[in-house]
Amino acid sequence: MSTAPAVSSRRTGSGPSVTWPPITSPICWPGANRCCAGQVRRRPCGSSAPSTTTPSPLAALRRRCDKGDADGAVSLALNLTWYWQMLGLHSDAAYWLGEALAVPGGGATPDRDCARAIHLLNRIGTRPGASAEPAADDRARIREVADRLLAYPELPGPYGALAALPLAFLRGEGTVPAIVGRLADGDDVWLAGMARMFRAQFAENAGLLDEVRPEVEAALACFRQVGDRWGLADALPMRALLRQYDDDLDGALADLREARSLAGEFGPLSLGDEVFGDLRWIDLHLRRGDTDVVSATIDSARERALRANSPETRFLVDAWEAVLRVRLGDLDRARDLLDGAERGLYGDPPPSAGARAFPGDHARALVGSARAALCLQTGDTAGARQALVRAYAAALETGDLPNLSLVAVTVAALAEARGCPREAAVLLGAAARLRGAHDRTDRQVRDLTRRGRAALGAAAFAAAYEQGWDLDARTATTVVDPARLPG
């Protein structure tokens, strides 16, 4: 299906600038015989404004808001959420959904609850430097909407699927809502693919990789069936992660390359999405030993993070470079990077009071783990333990077990440095349980395993490792607490 040429729309005064196809082109969702989203490309916001004879969707949305058409404004804004999602225009989604919801009138409906949820989800992630209190207020509102929205027997339109997973995560119940299961088993192939990816992400978050594998393959099959390149570009990196865990680094590289190629077909991603894509590449190239490529990718990721005005994302990039610098022996550079990241993440001076400038617990976990690795290189085991206590607390806040496993591996390194090789082996096994995989291509895991076998003997190491691997996730979470190690 073809679309009319893209044009730019800019609202006079406050509000974001965005480029969309004119209103005469179809606004549709991916699916059999109805996918046009992949053909939409953004043009620079400085391109010419739309003519009065070819109004843009945003001009139409503005008119509905100005005329007091509450239901019409919400309906059109929801139909635009796919473009905003696909192109990573989260600020635009937050702004325009907010404008539509601010129109007086309109009853309590699933559509309106979807709009509120997507508005708040986008707003939380697009206010760099905001204090913790507004973010907490937004999260409380989302939980209120979630209780209503997830109770509906079905959700309206594909935008309902876009709201379901984040809402379920924020409710913190650890179970996939029933609505996602109904979508996965439904007749709409594209929605089934999205629901399968949601379930895969839930399972990966809980370290249940045996559940992730079939869901990812099913999602890929659905997206291929309907010809949705955006869905394929979203699902392939998850399969790359599985291949990485299976020691198939070449296969992981092929999946990431295909995902990048597909994403390039429907226009540039948002800067934030590009940075997170870079982080996947950095991790993979570190495992492959491609040091020069890692350095170049870190530089480009940092430049994008700076342009995206996302400090916590920049600190994630800094932490990854610190990991690289510790491995290369450039400890001064690693220390400078971590000092800056800690000032930003915890306040300046950092943290005895525990003040947090940003809600980036993933960043705090990675920065703390990298700081501990630096301390271990200089023989400062007390400093490593202190850093890991903070990293562990941050990882717990994320509710992301693979993130916690990253911290757990460094806790194992601390146990080894303190002369406890058997405890280190148990911790390595517990870390594997948390992520749901042994992850033998990770350099730190590989080095700790090699030294543990040398210290204990292959059989004793395997027995200790198995002890950690056999734990359930809840017990493993407690076992890897660095506070359990002697001070």
Short mmCIF file of C-alpha atoms in Angstrom, two decimals:
data_model
loop_
_atom_site.label_atom_id
_atom_site.label_comp_id
_atom_site.label_asym_id
_atom_site.label_seq_id
_atom_site.Cartn_x
_atom_site.Cartn_y
_atom_site.Cartn_z
CA MET A 1 0.00 0.00 0.00
CA SER A 2 1.44 3.38 -0.92
CA THR A 3 1.22 6.58 1.04
CA ALA A 4 1.24 10.21 0.04
CA PRO A 5 4.52 12.13 0.51
CA ALA A 6 5.37 13.01 4.08
CA VAL A 7 5.04 16.59 5.29
CA SER A 8 6.01 18.40 8.47
CA SER A 9 3.61 19.82 11.02
CA ARG A 10 4.59 22.29 13.73
CA ARG A 11 2.18 23.73 16.21
CA THR A 12 2.62 27.44 16.83
CA GLY A 13 3.82 28.14 20.33
CA SER A 14 4.62 25.40 22.84
CA GLY A 15 4.58 21.74 21.95
CA PRO A 16 6.76 19.36 19.99
CA SER A 17 7.51 19.38 16.31
CA VAL A 18 6.82 16.22 14.35
CA THR A 19 6.52 14.99 10.79
CA TRP A 20 3.62 12.85 9.62
CA PRO A 21 2.05 11.86 6.35
CA PRO A 22 -0.93 14.02 5.37
CA ILE A 23 -4.37 13.11 6.66
CA THR A 24 -5.31 11.84 3.19
CA SER A 25 -2.90 8.92 3.57
CA PRO A 26 -4.24 5.91 5.47
CA ILE A 27 -3.53 5.68 9.18
CA CYS A 28 -3.41 1.95 9.70
CA TRP A 29 -1.84 -0.72 11.85
CA PRO A 30 0.50 -3.53 10.86
CA GLY A 31 -1.34 -6.64 9.80
CA ALA A 32 -2.32 -8.68 6.78
CA ASN A 33 -3.15 -6.41 3.82
CA ARG A 34 -3.13 -3.31 6.00
CA CYS A 35 0.48 -2.49 6.78
CA CYS A 36 1.66 0.89 5.62
CA ALA A 37 3.54 2.03 8.72
CA GLY A 38 6.80 0.63 7.40
CA GLN A 39 6.65 3.01 4.46
CA VAL A 40 6.42 6.17 6.57
CA ARG A 41 9.62 8.19 6.83
CA ARG A 42 10.23 11.32 8.80
CA ARG A 43 11.63 14.41 7.18
CA PRO A 44 13.51 17.09 9.10
CA CYS A 45 11.25 19.34 11.12
CA GLY A 46 12.49 22.30 9.10
CA SER A 47 10.73 21.04 5.97
CA SER A 48 7.82 23.02 4.59
CA ALA A 49 4.58 23.25 6.55
CA PRO A 50 1.49 21.49 5.23
CA SER A 51 -0.71 23.36 2.83
CA THR A 52 -4.21 24.34 3.79
CA THR A 53 -5.57 21.93 1.19
CA THR A 54 -3.68 18.91 2.59
CA PRO A 55 -4.02 19.04 6.38
CA SER A 56 -1.83 16.83 8.53
CA PRO A 57 -3.16 14.46 11.19
CA LEU A 58 -1.81 16.78 13.88
CA ALA A 59 -3.65 19.74 12.38
CA ALA A 60 -6.81 17.63 12.44
CA LEU A 61 -6.09 16.66 16.05
CA ARG A 62 -5.58 20.31 17.00
CA ARG A 63 -8.92 21.23 15.41
CA ARG A 64 -10.72 18.49 17.33
CA CYS A 65 -9.17 19.72 20.57
CA ASP A 66 -10.09 23.35 19.81
CA LYS A 67 -13.67 22.40 18.91
CA GLY A 68 -14.14 20.45 22.16
CA ASP A 69 -14.52 17.08 20.43
CA ALA A 70 -13.20 15.04 23.36
CA ASP A 71 -13.96 11.57 22.00
CA GLY A 72 -12.79 12.43 18.49
CA ALA A 73 -9.52 13.89 19.78
CA VAL A 74 -8.78 10.82 21.89
CA SER A 75 -9.68 8.50 19.02
CA LEU A 76 -7.36 10.24 16.54
CA ALA A 77 -4.53 10.51 19.09
CA LEU A 78 -4.78 6.79 19.80
CA ASN A 79 -4.58 6.01 16.09
CA LEU A 80 -1.37 8.05 15.91
CA THR A 81 0.23 6.19 18.82
CA TRP A 82 1.57 3.52 16.46
CA TYR A 83 3.62 6.05 14.49
CA TRP A 84 4.89 7.63 17.70
CA GLN A 85 5.81 4.21 19.06
CA MET A 86 7.44 3.02 15.85
CA LEU A 87 9.57 6.14 15.45
CA GLY A 88 10.35 6.53 19.16
CA LEU A 89 8.65 9.92 19.40
CA HIS A 90 7.77 9.56 23.06
CA SER A 91 7.75 13.29 23.79
CA ASP A 92 5.27 13.82 20.98
CA ALA A 93 3.07 11.01 22.26
CA ALA A 94 3.10 12.47 25.77
CA TYR A 95 2.29 15.97 24.52
CA TRP A 96 -0.50 15.20 22.03
CA LEU A 97 -2.22 12.55 24.14
CA GLY A 98 -2.16 15.06 26.99
CA GLU A 99 -3.77 17.67 24.75
CA ALA A 100 -6.50 15.24 23.68
CA LEU A 101 -7.21 14.13 27.24
CA ALA A 102 -7.42 17.74 28.42
CA VAL A 103 -10.48 18.41 26.24
CA PRO A 104 -13.50 18.63 28.58
CA GLY A 105 -16.10 15.89 28.29
CA GLY A 106 -15.80 12.30 27.25
CA GLY A 107 -16.94 9.40 29.34
CA ALA A 108 -14.98 6.66 31.09
CA THR A 109 -14.20 4.17 28.33
CA PRO A 110 -11.47 1.63 27.53
CA ASP A 111 -10.25 3.99 24.79
CA ARG A 112 -9.85 6.83 27.25
CA ASP A 113 -8.10 4.59 29.79
CA CYS A 114 -5.72 3.40 27.06
CA ALA A 115 -4.96 7.00 26.17
CA ARG A 116 -4.30 7.89 29.81
CA ALA A 117 -2.01 4.91 30.27
CA ILE A 118 0.03 5.51 27.11
CA HIS A 119 0.23 9.24 27.91
CA LEU A 120 1.61 8.61 31.38
CA LEU A 121 3.98 5.85 30.25
CA ASN A 122 5.51 8.17 27.68
CA ARG A 123 5.60 11.14 30.06
CA ILE A 124 7.56 9.26 32.73
CA GLY A 125 10.44 8.56 30.33
CA THR A 126 10.64 11.97 28.66
CA ARG A 127 11.32 14.41 31.48
CA PRO A 128 15.09 14.35 32.04
CA GLY A 129 16.10 16.02 35.25
CA ALA A 130 12.62 15.90 36.72
CA SER A 131 12.40 15.31 40.44
CA ALA A 132 11.41 11.91 41.75
CA GLU A 133 8.07 13.17 43.12
CA PRO A 134 6.27 13.88 39.79
CA ALA A 135 7.48 10.54 38.44
CA ALA A 136 6.11 8.81 41.52
CA ASP A 137 2.78 10.60 41.05
CA ASP A 138 2.66 9.43 37.44
CA ARG A 139 3.36 5.86 38.51
CA ALA A 140 0.54 6.01 41.04
CA ARG A 141 -1.85 7.24 38.33
CA ILE A 142 -0.72 4.45 36.01
CA ARG A 143 -1.49 1.84 38.64
CA GLU A 144 -4.98 3.29 39.02
CA VAL A 145 -5.54 3.10 35.26
CA ALA A 146 -4.02 -0.39 35.16
CA ASP A 147 -6.53 -1.73 37.66
CA ARG A 148 -9.37 -0.60 35.38
CA LEU A 149 -7.81 -1.29 32.00
CA LEU A 150 -6.56 -4.81 32.68
CA ALA A 151 -9.94 -5.78 34.10
CA TYR A 152 -11.67 -5.26 30.74
CA PRO A 153 -12.46 -8.52 28.91
CA GLU A 154 -10.69 -7.11 25.84
CA LEU A 155 -8.78 -3.97 24.95
CA PRO A 156 -9.62 -1.66 22.05
CA GLY A 157 -7.41 -1.62 18.98
CA PRO A 158 -3.71 -2.40 18.71
CA TYR A 159 -2.96 0.51 21.04
CA GLY A 160 -4.48 -1.59 23.82
CA ALA A 161 -1.66 -4.07 23.29
CA LEU A 162 0.88 -1.23 23.50
CA ALA A 163 -0.47 -0.39 26.97
CA ALA A 164 -0.87 -3.91 28.38
CA LEU A 165 2.75 -4.96 28.98
CA PRO A 166 4.08 -1.79 30.65
CA LEU A 167 1.01 -1.66 32.85
CA ALA A 168 1.50 -5.24 33.96
CA PHE A 169 5.16 -4.58 34.72
CA LEU A 170 4.34 -1.51 36.78
CA ARG A 171 1.72 -3.41 38.77
CA GLY A 172 4.61 -5.64 39.84
CA GLU A 173 2.54 -8.81 40.07
CA GLY A 174 5.04 -10.91 38.11
CA THR A 175 2.30 -12.55 36.03
CA VAL A 176 1.14 -11.90 32.50
CA PRO A 177 -2.37 -10.39 32.49
CA ALA A 178 -5.08 -12.59 31.02
CA ILE A 179 -5.75 -10.10 28.22
CA VAL A 180 -2.28 -10.79 26.78
CA GLY A 181 -3.01 -14.51 26.63
CA ARG A 182 -6.27 -13.86 24.79
CA LEU A 183 -4.45 -11.70 22.25
CA ALA A 184 -1.74 -14.35 21.78
CA ASP A 185 -4.36 -16.98 21.00
CA GLY A 186 -6.62 -14.69 18.96
CA ASP A 187 -7.31 -14.47 15.24
CA ASP A 188 -5.41 -11.21 14.64
CA VAL A 189 -1.95 -12.43 13.61
CA TRP A 190 -0.16 -9.13 14.25
CA LEU A 191 -1.68 -8.72 17.71
CA ALA A 192 -0.78 -12.34 18.43
CA GLY A 193 2.83 -11.54 17.52
CA MET A 194 2.86 -8.51 19.82
CA ALA A 195 1.35 -10.54 22.65
CA ARG A 196 3.94 -13.29 22.14
CA MET A 197 6.72 -10.69 22.41
CA PHE A 198 5.12 -9.33 25.58
CA ARG A 199 5.13 -12.80 27.09
CA ALA A 200 8.72 -13.34 25.97
CA GLN A 201 9.76 -10.11 27.69
CA PHE A 202 7.97 -11.12 30.87
CA ALA A 203 9.69 -14.49 30.85
CA GLU A 204 13.13 -13.00 30.10
CA ASN A 205 12.67 -10.54 32.93
CA ALA A 206 12.03 -13.50 35.25
CA GLY A 207 14.98 -15.51 33.92
CA LEU A 208 12.68 -18.14 32.35
CA LEU A 209 14.48 -18.63 29.05
CA ASP A 210 12.78 -21.95 28.31
CA GLU A 211 9.57 -19.94 28.04
CA VAL A 212 11.22 -17.14 26.06
CA ARG A 213 12.38 -19.32 23.17
CA PRO A 214 9.02 -20.56 21.85
CA GLU A 215 7.41 -17.16 22.33
CA VAL A 216 10.11 -15.37 20.32
CA GLU A 217 9.95 -17.89 17.48
CA ALA A 218 6.14 -17.63 17.41
CA ALA A 219 6.33 -13.83 17.38
CA LEU A 220 8.81 -13.87 14.50
CA ALA A 221 6.53 -16.23 12.57
CA CYS A 222 3.55 -13.91 13.11
CA PHE A 223 5.42 -10.81 11.99
CA ARG A 224 6.78 -12.58 8.92
CA GLN A 225 3.29 -13.78 8.04
CA VAL A 226 1.91 -10.23 7.98
CA GLY A 227 5.07 -8.70 6.54
CA ASP A 228 5.66 -6.36 9.49
CA ARG A 229 9.25 -5.16 9.47
CA TRP A 230 8.85 -3.13 12.66
CA GLY A 231 7.77 -6.23 14.58
CA LEU A 232 10.66 -8.24 13.13
CA ALA A 233 13.14 -5.49 14.05
CA ASP A 234 11.76 -5.58 17.60
CA ALA A 235 11.84 -9.37 17.98
CA LEU A 236 15.18 -10.21 16.35
CA PRO A 237 17.32 -8.64 19.11
CA MET A 238 15.60 -10.90 21.62
CA ARG A 239 16.54 -13.93 19.53
CA ALA A 240 20.07 -12.50 19.29
CA LEU A 241 20.19 -12.51 23.10
CA LEU A 242 19.13 -16.16 23.17
CA ARG A 243 21.82 -17.05 20.64
CA GLN A 244 24.34 -15.13 22.71
CA TYR A 245 23.44 -17.26 25.73
CA ASP A 246 23.75 -20.36 23.52
CA ASP A 247 27.36 -19.44 22.63
CA ASP A 248 26.32 -18.62 19.04
CA LEU A 249 27.87 -15.17 18.69
CA ASP A 250 27.85 -15.32 14.89
CA GLY A 251 24.11 -16.03 14.92
CA ALA A 252 23.54 -13.19 17.37
CA LEU A 253 25.51 -10.87 15.12
CA ALA A 254 23.41 -11.91 12.10
CA ASP A 255 20.15 -11.22 13.98
CA LEU A 256 21.27 -7.77 15.11
CA ARG A 257 22.39 -6.92 11.58
CA GLU A 258 19.04 -7.99 10.16
CA ALA A 259 17.17 -5.98 12.80
CA ARG A 260 19.23 -2.88 12.01
CA SER A 261 18.64 -3.32 8.28
CA LEU A 262 14.89 -3.71 8.75
CA ALA A 263 14.69 -0.70 11.06
CA GLY A 264 16.50 1.39 8.46
CA GLU A 265 13.74 0.65 5.95
CA PHE A 266 11.08 2.59 7.85
CA GLY A 267 13.16 5.60 8.85
CA PRO A 268 15.48 6.57 11.70
CA LEU A 269 14.71 5.45 15.21
CA SER A 270 14.57 7.93 18.06
CA LEU A 271 17.94 8.83 19.54
CA GLY A 272 17.08 6.94 22.72
CA ASP A 273 16.18 3.78 20.82
CA GLU A 274 19.38 4.06 18.77
CA VAL A 275 21.44 4.32 21.97
CA PHE A 276 19.86 1.19 23.43
CA GLY A 277 20.54 -0.55 20.14
CA ASP A 278 24.16 0.54 20.47
CA LEU A 279 24.30 -0.99 23.96
CA ARG A 280 23.30 -4.38 22.52
CA TRP A 281 26.08 -4.08 19.95
CA ILE A 282 28.60 -3.05 22.63
CA ASP A 283 27.80 -6.11 24.73
CA LEU A 284 28.07 -8.45 21.74
CA HIS A 285 31.34 -6.97 20.49
CA LEU A 286 32.82 -7.16 24.00
CA ARG A 287 32.07 -10.87 23.99
CA ARG A 288 33.64 -11.25 20.54
CA GLY A 289 36.75 -9.36 21.63
CA ASP A 290 36.25 -6.62 19.01
CA THR A 291 37.83 -3.88 21.14
CA ASP A 292 38.20 -1.29 18.38
CA VAL A 293 34.58 -1.75 17.31
CA VAL A 294 33.43 -1.45 20.94
CA SER A 295 35.29 1.85 21.35
CA ALA A 296 33.79 3.30 18.18
CA THR A 297 30.28 2.15 19.14
CA ILE A 298 30.64 3.66 22.61
CA ASP A 299 31.63 7.00 21.07
CA SER A 300 28.61 7.05 18.77
CA ALA A 301 26.27 5.93 21.57
CA ARG A 302 27.51 8.68 23.86
CA GLU A 303 27.06 11.30 21.15
CA ARG A 304 23.47 10.15 20.60
CA ALA A 305 22.75 10.09 24.33
CA LEU A 306 23.97 13.67 24.65
CA ARG A 307 21.75 14.78 21.76
CA ALA A 308 18.81 12.88 23.25
CA ASN A 309 19.16 14.87 26.48
CA SER A 310 18.91 11.66 28.50
CA PRO A 311 21.49 11.77 31.31
CA GLU A 312 20.70 8.33 32.70
CA THR A 313 21.23 6.82 29.25
CA ARG A 314 24.58 8.58 28.98
CA PHE A 315 25.56 7.12 32.34
CA LEU A 316 24.74 3.63 31.02
CA VAL A 317 27.12 4.29 28.13
CA ASP A 318 29.77 5.60 30.54
CA ALA A 319 29.42 2.47 32.66
CA TRP A 320 29.93 0.22 29.62
CA GLU A 321 33.05 2.17 28.69
CA ALA A 322 34.26 1.87 32.29
CA VAL A 323 33.87 -1.92 32.02
CA LEU A 324 35.98 -1.85 28.86
CA ARG A 325 38.61 0.43 30.41
CA VAL A 326 38.98 -1.82 33.47
CA ARG A 327 39.56 -4.79 31.18
CA LEU A 328 42.16 -2.84 29.19
CA GLY A 329 43.91 -1.67 32.36
CA ASP A 330 43.05 2.02 31.81
CA LEU A 331 41.93 2.48 35.41
CA ASP A 332 42.23 6.27 35.50
CA ARG A 333 39.80 6.67 32.61
CA ALA A 334 37.42 4.15 34.21
CA ARG A 335 37.55 6.05 37.50
CA ASP A 336 36.77 9.39 35.81
CA LEU A 337 33.79 7.89 33.99
CA LEU A 338 32.35 6.32 37.13
CA ASP A 339 32.91 9.44 39.24
CA GLY A 340 30.86 11.47 36.77
CA ALA A 341 28.12 8.86 36.49
CA GLU A 342 27.77 8.55 40.26
CA ARG A 343 27.52 12.33 40.66
CA GLY A 344 24.69 12.38 38.17
CA LEU A 345 22.84 9.33 39.40
CA TYR A 346 23.06 9.93 43.11
CA GLY A 347 23.51 13.66 43.42
CA ASP A 348 26.65 15.68 44.12
CA PRO A 349 28.22 14.81 46.46
CA PRO A 350 27.07 11.17 46.18
CA PRO A 351 25.03 9.44 48.31
CA SER A 352 25.14 9.06 51.98
CA ALA A 353 21.67 10.61 52.07
CA GLY A 354 20.47 8.41 49.24
CA ALA A 355 19.14 11.28 47.12
CA ARG A 356 18.56 10.24 43.54
CA ALA A 357 18.60 12.69 40.68
CA PHE A 358 17.13 10.19 38.19
CA PRO A 359 15.03 7.04 38.34
CA GLY A 360 17.57 5.00 36.38
CA ASP A 361 18.00 1.94 38.58
CA HIS A 362 19.40 -0.07 35.67
CA ALA A 363 22.10 2.57 35.30
CA ARG A 364 22.83 2.55 39.03
CA ALA A 365 23.18 -1.23 39.03
CA LEU A 366 25.62 -1.22 36.12
CA VAL A 367 27.62 1.73 37.45
CA GLY A 368 27.90 0.10 40.89
CA SER A 369 29.03 -3.18 39.38
CA ALA A 370 31.63 -1.42 37.24
CA ARG A 371 32.86 0.53 40.29
CA ALA A 372 33.25 -2.74 42.19
CA ALA A 373 35.26 -4.22 39.30
CA LEU A 374 37.54 -1.18 39.39
CA CYS A 375 37.99 -1.52 43.16
CA LEU A 376 38.89 -5.20 42.77
CA GLN A 377 41.56 -4.30 40.24
CA THR A 378 43.21 -2.03 42.84
CA GLY A 379 42.80 -4.52 45.72
CA ASP A 380 40.12 -2.46 47.48
CA THR A 381 37.74 -5.23 48.52
CA ALA A 382 35.98 -3.02 51.08
CA GLY A 383 35.24 -0.44 48.39
CA ALA A 384 34.04 -3.20 46.06
CA ARG A 385 31.65 -4.51 48.69
CA GLN A 386 30.27 -1.01 49.32
CA ALA A 387 29.70 -0.45 45.60
CA LEU A 388 28.02 -3.82 45.23
CA VAL A 389 25.64 -3.18 48.12
CA ARG A 390 24.39 -0.12 46.24
CA ALA A 391 24.31 -1.96 42.92
CA TYR A 392 22.35 -4.83 44.44
CA ALA A 393 19.76 -2.46 45.92
CA ALA A 394 19.34 -0.75 42.54
CA ALA A 395 19.03 -4.08 40.72
CA LEU A 396 16.32 -5.19 43.13
CA GLU A 397 14.39 -2.02 42.32
CA THR A 398 14.41 -2.87 38.63
CA GLY A 399 12.67 -6.21 39.23
CA ASP A 400 14.85 -7.47 36.37
CA LEU A 401 16.55 -10.75 37.27
CA PRO A 402 19.09 -10.71 34.40
CA ASN A 403 20.11 -7.25 35.60
CA LEU A 404 20.54 -8.65 39.10
CA SER A 405 22.60 -11.51 37.67
CA LEU A 406 25.11 -8.99 36.30
CA VAL A 407 25.65 -7.70 39.84
CA ALA A 408 25.81 -11.27 41.16
CA VAL A 409 28.73 -12.14 38.88
CA THR A 410 30.72 -9.25 40.34
CA VAL A 411 29.76 -10.42 43.85
CA ALA A 412 31.30 -13.77 42.85
CA ALA A 413 34.47 -11.90 41.83
CA LEU A 414 34.54 -10.27 45.26
CA ALA A 415 34.21 -13.66 46.97
CA GLU A 416 37.09 -14.96 44.89
CA ALA A 417 39.24 -11.93 45.78
CA ARG A 418 38.60 -12.65 49.46
CA GLY A 419 39.88 -16.18 49.10
CA CYS A 420 36.53 -17.97 48.96
CA PRO A 421 36.57 -19.87 45.64
CA ARG A 422 33.79 -22.26 46.60
CA GLU A 423 31.49 -19.38 47.56
CA ALA A 424 32.39 -17.71 44.25
CA ALA A 425 31.36 -20.85 42.36
CA VAL A 426 28.00 -21.02 44.19
CA LEU A 427 27.43 -17.34 43.37
CA LEU A 428 28.21 -17.93 39.71
CA GLY A 429 25.62 -20.71 39.66
CA ALA A 430 23.08 -18.47 41.41
CA ALA A 431 23.77 -15.70 38.86
CA ALA A 432 23.10 -18.22 36.07
CA ARG A 433 19.81 -19.18 37.73
CA LEU A 434 18.73 -15.53 37.84
CA ARG A 435 19.37 -14.98 34.12
CA GLY A 436 18.20 -18.49 33.19
CA ALA A 437 21.39 -19.32 31.26
CA HIS A 438 25.04 -20.10 31.91
CA ASP A 439 26.32 -17.28 29.66
CA ARG A 440 29.73 -18.76 28.89
CA THR A 441 30.60 -16.06 26.34
CA ASP A 442 30.69 -13.36 29.03
CA ARG A 443 34.35 -12.71 29.69
CA GLN A 444 34.02 -12.24 33.45
CA VAL A 445 32.00 -15.44 33.82
CA ARG A 446 34.51 -17.31 31.69
CA ASP A 447 37.52 -16.03 33.67
CA LEU A 448 35.93 -16.73 37.05
CA THR A 449 35.01 -20.25 35.89
CA ARG A 450 38.54 -20.96 34.68
CA ARG A 451 40.14 -19.75 37.91
CA GLY A 452 37.53 -21.52 40.05
CA ARG A 453 38.25 -24.84 38.36
CA ALA A 454 41.95 -24.31 38.89
CA ALA A 455 41.45 -23.53 42.58
CA LEU A 456 38.90 -26.23 43.44
CA GLY A 457 39.34 -28.86 40.78
CA ALA A 458 36.80 -29.44 38.03
CA ALA A 459 34.54 -31.76 40.04
CA ALA A 460 34.38 -29.59 43.18
CA PHE A 461 33.79 -26.45 41.13
CA ALA A 462 30.98 -28.13 39.18
CA ALA A 463 29.32 -29.30 42.41
CA ALA A 464 29.44 -25.82 43.96
CA TYR A 465 28.21 -24.18 40.76
CA GLU A 466 25.36 -26.69 40.54
CA GLN A 467 24.36 -25.81 44.10
CA GLY A 468 23.74 -22.22 43.01
CA TRP A 469 22.13 -23.23 39.70
CA ASP A 470 19.63 -25.50 41.48
CA LEU A 471 18.24 -22.65 43.61
CA ASP A 472 14.85 -21.15 42.86
CA ALA A 473 14.88 -17.49 41.79
CA ARG A 474 13.70 -16.16 45.13
CA THR A 475 16.43 -17.97 47.06
CA ALA A 476 19.07 -17.06 44.48
CA THR A 477 18.12 -13.41 44.91
CA THR A 478 18.90 -13.66 48.61
CA VAL A 479 22.10 -15.71 48.14
CA VAL A 480 23.72 -13.12 45.87
CA ASP A 481 23.27 -10.26 48.35
CA PRO A 482 26.78 -8.84 48.81
CA ALA A 483 25.92 -7.87 52.40
CA ARG A 484 26.11 -11.59 53.23
CA LEU A 485 29.86 -11.57 52.57
CA PRO A 486 32.04 -10.77 55.57
CA GLY A 487 32.80 -7.08 55.94
#
